[in-house]
CSV table of C-alpha atoms in Angstrom, one decimal:
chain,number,residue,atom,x,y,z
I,1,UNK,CA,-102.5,33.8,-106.6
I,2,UNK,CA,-102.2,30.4,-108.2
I,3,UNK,CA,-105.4,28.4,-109.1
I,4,UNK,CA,-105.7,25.5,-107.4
I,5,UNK,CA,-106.1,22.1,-108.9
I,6,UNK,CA,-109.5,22.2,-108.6
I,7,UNK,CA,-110.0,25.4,-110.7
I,8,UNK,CA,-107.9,24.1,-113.2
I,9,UNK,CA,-110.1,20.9,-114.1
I,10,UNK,CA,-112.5,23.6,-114.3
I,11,UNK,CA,-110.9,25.3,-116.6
I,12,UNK,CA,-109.9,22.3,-118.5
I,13,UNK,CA,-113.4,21.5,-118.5
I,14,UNK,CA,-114.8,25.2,-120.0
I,15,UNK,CA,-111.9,25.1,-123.0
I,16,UNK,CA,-112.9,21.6,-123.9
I,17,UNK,CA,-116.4,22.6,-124.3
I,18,UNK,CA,-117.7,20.5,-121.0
I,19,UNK,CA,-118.3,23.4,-118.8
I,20,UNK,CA,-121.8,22.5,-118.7
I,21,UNK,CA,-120.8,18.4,-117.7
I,22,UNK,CA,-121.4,17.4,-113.9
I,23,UNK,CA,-118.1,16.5,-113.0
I,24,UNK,CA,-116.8,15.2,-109.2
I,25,UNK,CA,-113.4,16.0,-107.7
I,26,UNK,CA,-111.3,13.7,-106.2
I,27,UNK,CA,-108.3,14.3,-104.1
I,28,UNK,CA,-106.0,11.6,-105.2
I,29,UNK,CA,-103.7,12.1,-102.0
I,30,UNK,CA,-107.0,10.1,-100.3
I,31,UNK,CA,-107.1,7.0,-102.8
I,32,UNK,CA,-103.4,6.4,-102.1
I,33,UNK,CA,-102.4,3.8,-99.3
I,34,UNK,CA,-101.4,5.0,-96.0
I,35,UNK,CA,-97.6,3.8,-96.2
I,36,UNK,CA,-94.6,4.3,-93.8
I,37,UNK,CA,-92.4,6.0,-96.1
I,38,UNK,CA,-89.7,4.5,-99.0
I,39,UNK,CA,-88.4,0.9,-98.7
I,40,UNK,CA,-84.4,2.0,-99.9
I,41,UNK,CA,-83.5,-1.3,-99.5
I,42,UNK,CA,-86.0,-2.2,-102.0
I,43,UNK,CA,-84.4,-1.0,-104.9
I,44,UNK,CA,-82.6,-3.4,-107.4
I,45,UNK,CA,-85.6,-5.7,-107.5
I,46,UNK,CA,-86.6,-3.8,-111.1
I,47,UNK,CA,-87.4,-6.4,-113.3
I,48,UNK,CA,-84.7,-6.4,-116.5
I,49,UNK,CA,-86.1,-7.0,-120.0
I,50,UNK,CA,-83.3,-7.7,-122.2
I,51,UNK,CA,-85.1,-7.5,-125.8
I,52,UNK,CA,-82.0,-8.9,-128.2
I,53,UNK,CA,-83.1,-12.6,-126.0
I,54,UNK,CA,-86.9,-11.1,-126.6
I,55,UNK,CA,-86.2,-11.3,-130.9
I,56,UNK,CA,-84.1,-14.1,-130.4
I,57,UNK,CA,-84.6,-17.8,-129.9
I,58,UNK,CA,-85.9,-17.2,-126.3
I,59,UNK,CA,-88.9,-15.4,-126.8
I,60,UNK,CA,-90.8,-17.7,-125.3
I,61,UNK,CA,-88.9,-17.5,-121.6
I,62,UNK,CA,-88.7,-13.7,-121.9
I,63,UNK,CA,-92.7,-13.7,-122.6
I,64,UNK,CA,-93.4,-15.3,-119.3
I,65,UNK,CA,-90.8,-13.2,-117.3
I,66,UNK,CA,-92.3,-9.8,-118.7
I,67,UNK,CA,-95.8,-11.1,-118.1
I,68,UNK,CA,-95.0,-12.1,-114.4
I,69,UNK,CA,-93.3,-8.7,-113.9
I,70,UNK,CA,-96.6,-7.0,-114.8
I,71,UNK,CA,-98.5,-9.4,-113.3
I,72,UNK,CA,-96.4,-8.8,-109.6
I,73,UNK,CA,-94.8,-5.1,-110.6
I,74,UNK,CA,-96.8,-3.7,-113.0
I,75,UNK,CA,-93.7,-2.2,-114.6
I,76,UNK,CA,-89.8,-3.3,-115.6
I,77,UNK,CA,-86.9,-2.4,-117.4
I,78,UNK,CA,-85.8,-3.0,-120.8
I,79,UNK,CA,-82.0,-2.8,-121.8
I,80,UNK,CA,-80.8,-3.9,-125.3
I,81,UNK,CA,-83.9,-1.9,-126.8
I,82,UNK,CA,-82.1,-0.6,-130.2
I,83,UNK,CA,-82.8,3.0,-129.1
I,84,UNK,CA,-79.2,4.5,-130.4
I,85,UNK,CA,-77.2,6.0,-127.1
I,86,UNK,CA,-76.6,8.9,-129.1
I,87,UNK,CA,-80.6,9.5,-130.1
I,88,UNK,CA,-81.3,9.5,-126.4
I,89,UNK,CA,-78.4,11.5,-125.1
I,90,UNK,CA,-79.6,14.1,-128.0
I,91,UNK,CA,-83.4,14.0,-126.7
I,92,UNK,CA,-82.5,14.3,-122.8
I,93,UNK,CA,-80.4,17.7,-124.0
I,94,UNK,CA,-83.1,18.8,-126.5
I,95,UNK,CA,-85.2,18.8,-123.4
I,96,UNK,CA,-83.1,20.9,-121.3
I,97,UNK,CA,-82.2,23.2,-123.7
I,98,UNK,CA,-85.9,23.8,-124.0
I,99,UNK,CA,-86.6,24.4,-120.3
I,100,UNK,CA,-83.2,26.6,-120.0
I,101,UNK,CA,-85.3,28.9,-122.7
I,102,UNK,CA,-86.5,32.2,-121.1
I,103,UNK,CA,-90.2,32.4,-120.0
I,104,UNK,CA,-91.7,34.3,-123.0
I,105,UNK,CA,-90.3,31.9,-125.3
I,106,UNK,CA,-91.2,28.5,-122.9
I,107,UNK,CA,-94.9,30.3,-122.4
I,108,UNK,CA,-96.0,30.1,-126.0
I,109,UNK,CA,-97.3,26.4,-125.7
I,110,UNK,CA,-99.0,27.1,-122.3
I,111,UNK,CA,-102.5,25.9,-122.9
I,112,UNK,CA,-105.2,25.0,-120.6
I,113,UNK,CA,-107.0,22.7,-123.4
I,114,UNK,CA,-106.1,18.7,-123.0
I,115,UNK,CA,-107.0,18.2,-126.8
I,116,UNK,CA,-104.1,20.6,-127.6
I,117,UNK,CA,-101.7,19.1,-130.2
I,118,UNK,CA,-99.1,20.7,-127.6
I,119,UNK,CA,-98.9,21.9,-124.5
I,120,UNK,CA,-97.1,23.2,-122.0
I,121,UNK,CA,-97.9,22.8,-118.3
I,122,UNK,CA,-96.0,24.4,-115.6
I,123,UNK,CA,-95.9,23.8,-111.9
I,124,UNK,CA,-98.9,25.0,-109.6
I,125,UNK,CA,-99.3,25.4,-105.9
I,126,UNK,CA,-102.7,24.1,-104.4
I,127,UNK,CA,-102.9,26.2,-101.4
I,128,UNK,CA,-105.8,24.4,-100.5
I,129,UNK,CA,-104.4,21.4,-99.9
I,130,UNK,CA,-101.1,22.5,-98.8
I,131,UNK,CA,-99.1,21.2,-101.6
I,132,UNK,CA,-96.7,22.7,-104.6
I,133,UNK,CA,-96.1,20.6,-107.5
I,134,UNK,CA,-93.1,21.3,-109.8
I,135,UNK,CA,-93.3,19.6,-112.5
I,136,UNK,CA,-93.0,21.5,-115.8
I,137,UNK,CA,-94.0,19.5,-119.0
I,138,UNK,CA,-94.1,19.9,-122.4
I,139,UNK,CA,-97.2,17.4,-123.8
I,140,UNK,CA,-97.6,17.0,-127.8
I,141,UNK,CA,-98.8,14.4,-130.0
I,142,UNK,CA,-95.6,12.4,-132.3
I,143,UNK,CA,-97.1,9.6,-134.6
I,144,UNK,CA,-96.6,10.1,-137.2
I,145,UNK,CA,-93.9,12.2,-136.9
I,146,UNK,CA,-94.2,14.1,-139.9
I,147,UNK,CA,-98.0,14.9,-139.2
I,148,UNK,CA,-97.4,17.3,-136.2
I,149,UNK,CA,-93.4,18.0,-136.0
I,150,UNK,CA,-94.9,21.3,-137.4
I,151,UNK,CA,-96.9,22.4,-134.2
I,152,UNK,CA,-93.6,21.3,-132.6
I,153,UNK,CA,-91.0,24.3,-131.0
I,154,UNK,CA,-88.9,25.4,-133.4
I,155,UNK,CA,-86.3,26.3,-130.4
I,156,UNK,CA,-84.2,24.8,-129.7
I,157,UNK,CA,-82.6,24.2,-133.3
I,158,UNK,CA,-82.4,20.9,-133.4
I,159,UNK,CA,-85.9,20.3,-131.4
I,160,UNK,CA,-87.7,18.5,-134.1
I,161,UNK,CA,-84.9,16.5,-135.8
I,162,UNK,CA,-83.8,15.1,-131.9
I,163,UNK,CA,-87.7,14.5,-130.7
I,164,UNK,CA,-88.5,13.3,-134.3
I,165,UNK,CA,-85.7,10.3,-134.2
I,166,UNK,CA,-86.2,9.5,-130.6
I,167,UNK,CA,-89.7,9.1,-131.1
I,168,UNK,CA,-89.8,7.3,-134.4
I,169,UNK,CA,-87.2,4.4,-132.3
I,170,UNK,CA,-89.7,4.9,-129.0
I,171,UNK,CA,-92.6,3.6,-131.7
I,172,UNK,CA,-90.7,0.8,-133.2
I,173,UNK,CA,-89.7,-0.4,-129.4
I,174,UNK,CA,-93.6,-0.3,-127.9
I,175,UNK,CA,-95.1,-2.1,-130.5
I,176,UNK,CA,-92.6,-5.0,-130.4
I,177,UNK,CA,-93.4,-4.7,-126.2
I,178,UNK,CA,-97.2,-4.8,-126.9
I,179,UNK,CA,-96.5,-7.8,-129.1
I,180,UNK,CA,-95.1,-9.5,-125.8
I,181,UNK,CA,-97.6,-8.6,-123.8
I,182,UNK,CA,-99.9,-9.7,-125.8
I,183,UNK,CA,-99.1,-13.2,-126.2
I,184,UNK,CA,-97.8,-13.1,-122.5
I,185,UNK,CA,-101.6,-12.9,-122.2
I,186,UNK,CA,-102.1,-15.8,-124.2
I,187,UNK,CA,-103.5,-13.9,-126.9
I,188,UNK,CA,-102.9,-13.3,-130.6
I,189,UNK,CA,-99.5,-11.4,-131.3
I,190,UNK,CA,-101.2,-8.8,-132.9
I,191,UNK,CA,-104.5,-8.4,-130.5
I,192,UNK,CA,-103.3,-4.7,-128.8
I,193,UNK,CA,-101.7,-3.7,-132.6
I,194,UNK,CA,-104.9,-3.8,-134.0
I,195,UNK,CA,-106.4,-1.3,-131.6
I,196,UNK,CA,-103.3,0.9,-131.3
I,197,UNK,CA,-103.0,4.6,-132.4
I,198,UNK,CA,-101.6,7.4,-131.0
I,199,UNK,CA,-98.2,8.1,-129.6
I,200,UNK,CA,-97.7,11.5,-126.8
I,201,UNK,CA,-95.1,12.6,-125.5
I,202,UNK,CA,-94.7,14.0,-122.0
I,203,UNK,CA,-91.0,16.5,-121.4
I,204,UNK,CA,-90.8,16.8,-117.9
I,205,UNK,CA,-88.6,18.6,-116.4
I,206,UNK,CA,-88.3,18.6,-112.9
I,207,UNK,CA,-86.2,21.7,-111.1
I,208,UNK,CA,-84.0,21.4,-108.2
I,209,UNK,CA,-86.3,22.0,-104.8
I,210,UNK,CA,-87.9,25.2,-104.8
I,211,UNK,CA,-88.4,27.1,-101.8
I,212,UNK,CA,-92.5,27.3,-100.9
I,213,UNK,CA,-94.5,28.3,-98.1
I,214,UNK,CA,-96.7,25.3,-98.4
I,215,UNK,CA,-96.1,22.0,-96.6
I,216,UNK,CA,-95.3,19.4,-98.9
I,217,UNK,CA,-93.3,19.4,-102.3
I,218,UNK,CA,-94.1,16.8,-105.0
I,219,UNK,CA,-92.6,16.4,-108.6
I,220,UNK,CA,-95.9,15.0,-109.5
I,221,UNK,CA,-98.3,13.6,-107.3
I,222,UNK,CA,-99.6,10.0,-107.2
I,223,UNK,CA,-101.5,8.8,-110.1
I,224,UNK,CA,-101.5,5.9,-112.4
I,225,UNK,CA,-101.5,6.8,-116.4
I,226,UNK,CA,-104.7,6.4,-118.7
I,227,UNK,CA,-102.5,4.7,-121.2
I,228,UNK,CA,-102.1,1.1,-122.7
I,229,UNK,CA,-98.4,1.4,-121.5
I,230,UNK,CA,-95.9,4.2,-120.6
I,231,UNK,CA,-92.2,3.7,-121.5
I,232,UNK,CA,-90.4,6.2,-119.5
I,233,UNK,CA,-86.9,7.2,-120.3
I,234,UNK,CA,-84.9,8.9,-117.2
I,235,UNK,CA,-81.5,10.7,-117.0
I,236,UNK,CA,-79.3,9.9,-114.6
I,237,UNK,CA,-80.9,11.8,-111.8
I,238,UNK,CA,-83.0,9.5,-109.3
I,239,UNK,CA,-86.8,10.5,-108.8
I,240,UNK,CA,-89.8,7.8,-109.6
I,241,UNK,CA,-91.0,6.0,-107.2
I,242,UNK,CA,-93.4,3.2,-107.3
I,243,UNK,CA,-95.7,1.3,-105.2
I,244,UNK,CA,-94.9,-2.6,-105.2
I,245,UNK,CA,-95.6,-4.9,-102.1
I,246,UNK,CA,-98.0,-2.2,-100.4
I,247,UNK,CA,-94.3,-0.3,-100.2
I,248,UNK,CA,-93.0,2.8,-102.0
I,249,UNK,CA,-89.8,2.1,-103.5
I,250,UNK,CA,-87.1,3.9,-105.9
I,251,UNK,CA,-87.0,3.2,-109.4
I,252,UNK,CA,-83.2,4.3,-109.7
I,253,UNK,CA,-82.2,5.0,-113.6
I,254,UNK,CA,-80.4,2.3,-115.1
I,255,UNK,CA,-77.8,3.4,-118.1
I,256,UNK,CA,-79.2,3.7,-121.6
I,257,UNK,CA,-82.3,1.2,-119.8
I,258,UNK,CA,-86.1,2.3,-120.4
I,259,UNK,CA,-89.0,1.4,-118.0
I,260,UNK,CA,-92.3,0.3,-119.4
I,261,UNK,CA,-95.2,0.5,-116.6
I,262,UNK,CA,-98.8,-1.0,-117.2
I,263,UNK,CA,-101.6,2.1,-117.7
I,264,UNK,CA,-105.1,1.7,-117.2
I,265,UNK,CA,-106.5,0.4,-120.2
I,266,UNK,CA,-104.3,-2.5,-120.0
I,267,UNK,CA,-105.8,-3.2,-116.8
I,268,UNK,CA,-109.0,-3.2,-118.5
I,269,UNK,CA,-107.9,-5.3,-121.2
I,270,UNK,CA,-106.0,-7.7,-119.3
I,271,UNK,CA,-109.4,-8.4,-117.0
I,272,UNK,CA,-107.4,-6.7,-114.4
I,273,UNK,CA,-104.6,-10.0,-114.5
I,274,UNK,CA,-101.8,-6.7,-114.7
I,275,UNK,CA,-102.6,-3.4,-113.1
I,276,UNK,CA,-101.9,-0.2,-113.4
I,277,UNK,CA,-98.8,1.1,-111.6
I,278,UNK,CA,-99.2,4.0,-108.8
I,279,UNK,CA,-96.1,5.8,-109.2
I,280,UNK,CA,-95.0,9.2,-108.7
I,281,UNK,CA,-91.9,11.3,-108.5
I,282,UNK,CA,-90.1,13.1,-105.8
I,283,UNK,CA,-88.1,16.2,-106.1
I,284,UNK,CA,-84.1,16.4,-105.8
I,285,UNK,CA,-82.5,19.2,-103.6
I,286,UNK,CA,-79.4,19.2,-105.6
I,287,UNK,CA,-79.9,18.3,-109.4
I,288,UNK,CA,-82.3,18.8,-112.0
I,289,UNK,CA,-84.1,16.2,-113.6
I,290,UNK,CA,-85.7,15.4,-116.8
I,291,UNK,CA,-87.7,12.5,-118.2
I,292,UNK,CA,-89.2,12.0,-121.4
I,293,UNK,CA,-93.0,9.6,-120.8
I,294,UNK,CA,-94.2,8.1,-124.3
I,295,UNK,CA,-97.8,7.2,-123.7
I,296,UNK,CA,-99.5,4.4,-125.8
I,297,UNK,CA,-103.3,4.5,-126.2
I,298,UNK,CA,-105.9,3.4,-128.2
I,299,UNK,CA,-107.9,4.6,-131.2
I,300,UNK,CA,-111.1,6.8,-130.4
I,301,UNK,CA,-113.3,4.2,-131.2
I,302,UNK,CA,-111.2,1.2,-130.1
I,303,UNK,CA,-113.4,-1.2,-127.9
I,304,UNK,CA,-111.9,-1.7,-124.7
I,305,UNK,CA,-113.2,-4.0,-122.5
I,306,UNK,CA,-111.8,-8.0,-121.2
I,307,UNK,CA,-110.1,-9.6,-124.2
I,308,UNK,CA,-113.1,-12.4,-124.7
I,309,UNK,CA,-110.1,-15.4,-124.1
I,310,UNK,CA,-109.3,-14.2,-120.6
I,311,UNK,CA,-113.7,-14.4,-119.7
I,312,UNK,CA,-114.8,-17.6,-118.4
I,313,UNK,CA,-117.1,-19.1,-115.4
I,314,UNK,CA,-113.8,-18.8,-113.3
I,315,UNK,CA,-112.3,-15.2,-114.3
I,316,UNK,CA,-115.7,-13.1,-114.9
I,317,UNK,CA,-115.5,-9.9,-116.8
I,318,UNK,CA,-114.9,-7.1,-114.2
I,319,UNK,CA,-115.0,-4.5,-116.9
I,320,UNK,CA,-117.3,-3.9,-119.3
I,321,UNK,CA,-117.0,-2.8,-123.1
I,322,UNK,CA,-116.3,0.7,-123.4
I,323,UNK,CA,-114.7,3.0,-126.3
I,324,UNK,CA,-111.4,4.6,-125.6
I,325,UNK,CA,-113.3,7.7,-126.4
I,326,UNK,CA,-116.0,7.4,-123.9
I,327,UNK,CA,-113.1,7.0,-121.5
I,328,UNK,CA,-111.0,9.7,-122.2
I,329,UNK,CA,-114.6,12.0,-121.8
I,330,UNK,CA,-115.3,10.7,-118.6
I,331,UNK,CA,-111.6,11.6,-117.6
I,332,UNK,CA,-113.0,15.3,-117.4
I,333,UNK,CA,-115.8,14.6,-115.9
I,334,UNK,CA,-114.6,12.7,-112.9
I,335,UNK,CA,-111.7,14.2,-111.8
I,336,UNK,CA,-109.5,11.2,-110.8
I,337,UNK,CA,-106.0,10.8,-111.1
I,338,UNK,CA,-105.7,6.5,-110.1
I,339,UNK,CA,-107.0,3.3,-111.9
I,340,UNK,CA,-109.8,3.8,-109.9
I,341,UNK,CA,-111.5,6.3,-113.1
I,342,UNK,CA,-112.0,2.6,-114.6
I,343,UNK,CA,-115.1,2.0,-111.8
I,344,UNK,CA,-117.3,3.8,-114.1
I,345,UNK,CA,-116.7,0.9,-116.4
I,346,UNK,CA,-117.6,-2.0,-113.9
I,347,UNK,CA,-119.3,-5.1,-115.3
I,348,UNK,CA,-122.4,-5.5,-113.6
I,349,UNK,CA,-122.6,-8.7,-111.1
I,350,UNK,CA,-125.9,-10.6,-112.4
């Protein structure tokens, strides 16, 4: 019998040497908004970056549109990245070849530890709650590139040259976003750079529906991402959905386009001006699908907390300072998949 959910934090907790930390559980199905199902006609109302006009002579216009569309989306699409066509094509096969692999070979990055360099998670049903989740996802560290394309699979072939390039172009497109967003803040160009680190990667592969006994299917469940930003790349297969307008609505892939959705400690930073984006994805009866998530976060010791520009008697701090680190602990320790982990961090009113 699979574990559910619950077990697993537990054991999450025991292999990163918390087994002894109080922790809570909630169920993020119960922090999500009742909502009458998906709003089709909504789609096409993705906010388009194009980022030649955002290193060109109208930065200044496409600052304001990319900090409205966080502002009122909390995510958009950027075309003209500088991402080669050929680097991603190469990437979004990589990643299938992987998950084509037999079991044995797929199975030796399985790890339960969240401070694994890699790790593979596969697809669990939580029997308790009446609900399979399929996602299969291959999670490992890539900046700098050459520091862990060792711990990386060495099959497929041409795994570590493909992820290496798409990663290294990934990097050189989120900071020039950050830069943006930053100064769509009204902040220094630089302000998110200096406290920038890390770059994971998140393989997801997503199988055509799978028969189960339980009631309802997800891809992945609900949840916002614990990141600065996420810059998601899709194939052609339709699958994320996001909540915008108290409505769920279809992010449909757009050729060659990336999406870049505000995570949690932006929220923070920002003084919660841009939030982060409940999204999920849904399961296609007929295809496979595969995306590849690059998560942006902080340094361990980065301070997070309001940038001190957007504090004043009118816009109070609603967050107070914290270290990236003390937030990625408490991650284990309250087991909560929304923005809503950020409540630990609440200013106090005086």
């Amino acid at each position: 019998m699979a574990p559910t959910i619950l077990q697993q934090a537990g054991d999450h907790l025991a292999s990163a040497g918390a087994n002894k930390a109080p922790y809570t559980y909630t169920d993020p199905l119960s922090e999500v908004p009742t909502l009458s199902g998906v709003d089709v006609s909504a789609d096409g109302t993705t906010p388009i970056i194009d980022m030649e006009a955002l290193l060109g002579p109208h930065r200044s216009e496409i600052i304001k549109q990319i900090g409205l569309a966080c502002e009122k989306n909390g995510f958009f699409a950027v075309k003209n990245h500088g991402i080669p066509e050929m680097k991603i094509n190469n990437m979004l096969d990589t990643a299938r070849e992987f998950f084509h692999l037999p079991d044995e070979e797929r199975l030796k990055f399985r790890s339960t530890d969240p401070n694994s360099v890699i790790r593979l998670v596969t697809g669990f049903q939580d029997k308790t709650r009446n609900i399979f989740v399929s996602r299969q996802s291959l999670k490992f560290h890539s900046h700098p590139v050459e520091e862990y394309k060792s711990h990386w699979p060495s099959n497929p072939p041409s795994f570590r040259e493909n992820v290496g390039e798409y990663s290294a172009s990934v990097r050189e497109v989120e900071v020039a976003i950050l830069e943006a967003i930053s100064e769509s803040l009204g902040l220094e160009r630089d302000y998110i750079d200096k406290i920038l680190k890390g770059h994971y990667v998140s393989i997801n592969y997503y199988p055509a529906c799978q028969e189960s006994e339980l009631d309802v299917t997800y891809g992945v469940r609900t949840h916002t991402d614990p990141t600065i930003i996420t810059i998601l790349m899709q194939d052609d297969v339709p699958g994320l959905q996001v909540i915008n307008d108290d409505k769920w609505i279809n992010v449909n892939p757009l050729p060659n386009a990336v999406v870049v959705h505000v995570g949690d400690i932006l929220q923070a930073l920002s003084n919660y001006r841009y939030k982060s984006l409940l999204h999920q994805a849904i399961v296609n009866c007929e295809k496979e699908r595969v995306s590849i998530a690059s998560y942006c976060y902080p340094s361990d010791d980065a301070m997070i907390g309001p940038a001190k520009k957007l504090v004043g008697k009118d816009h109070p701090a609603i967050y107070k300072d914290f270290t990236y680190r003390e937030f990625h602990e408490s991650m284990w320790r309250v087991k909560c998949s929304t923005a809503k982990r950020l409540d630990l961090f609440r200013a106090r009113a005086d």
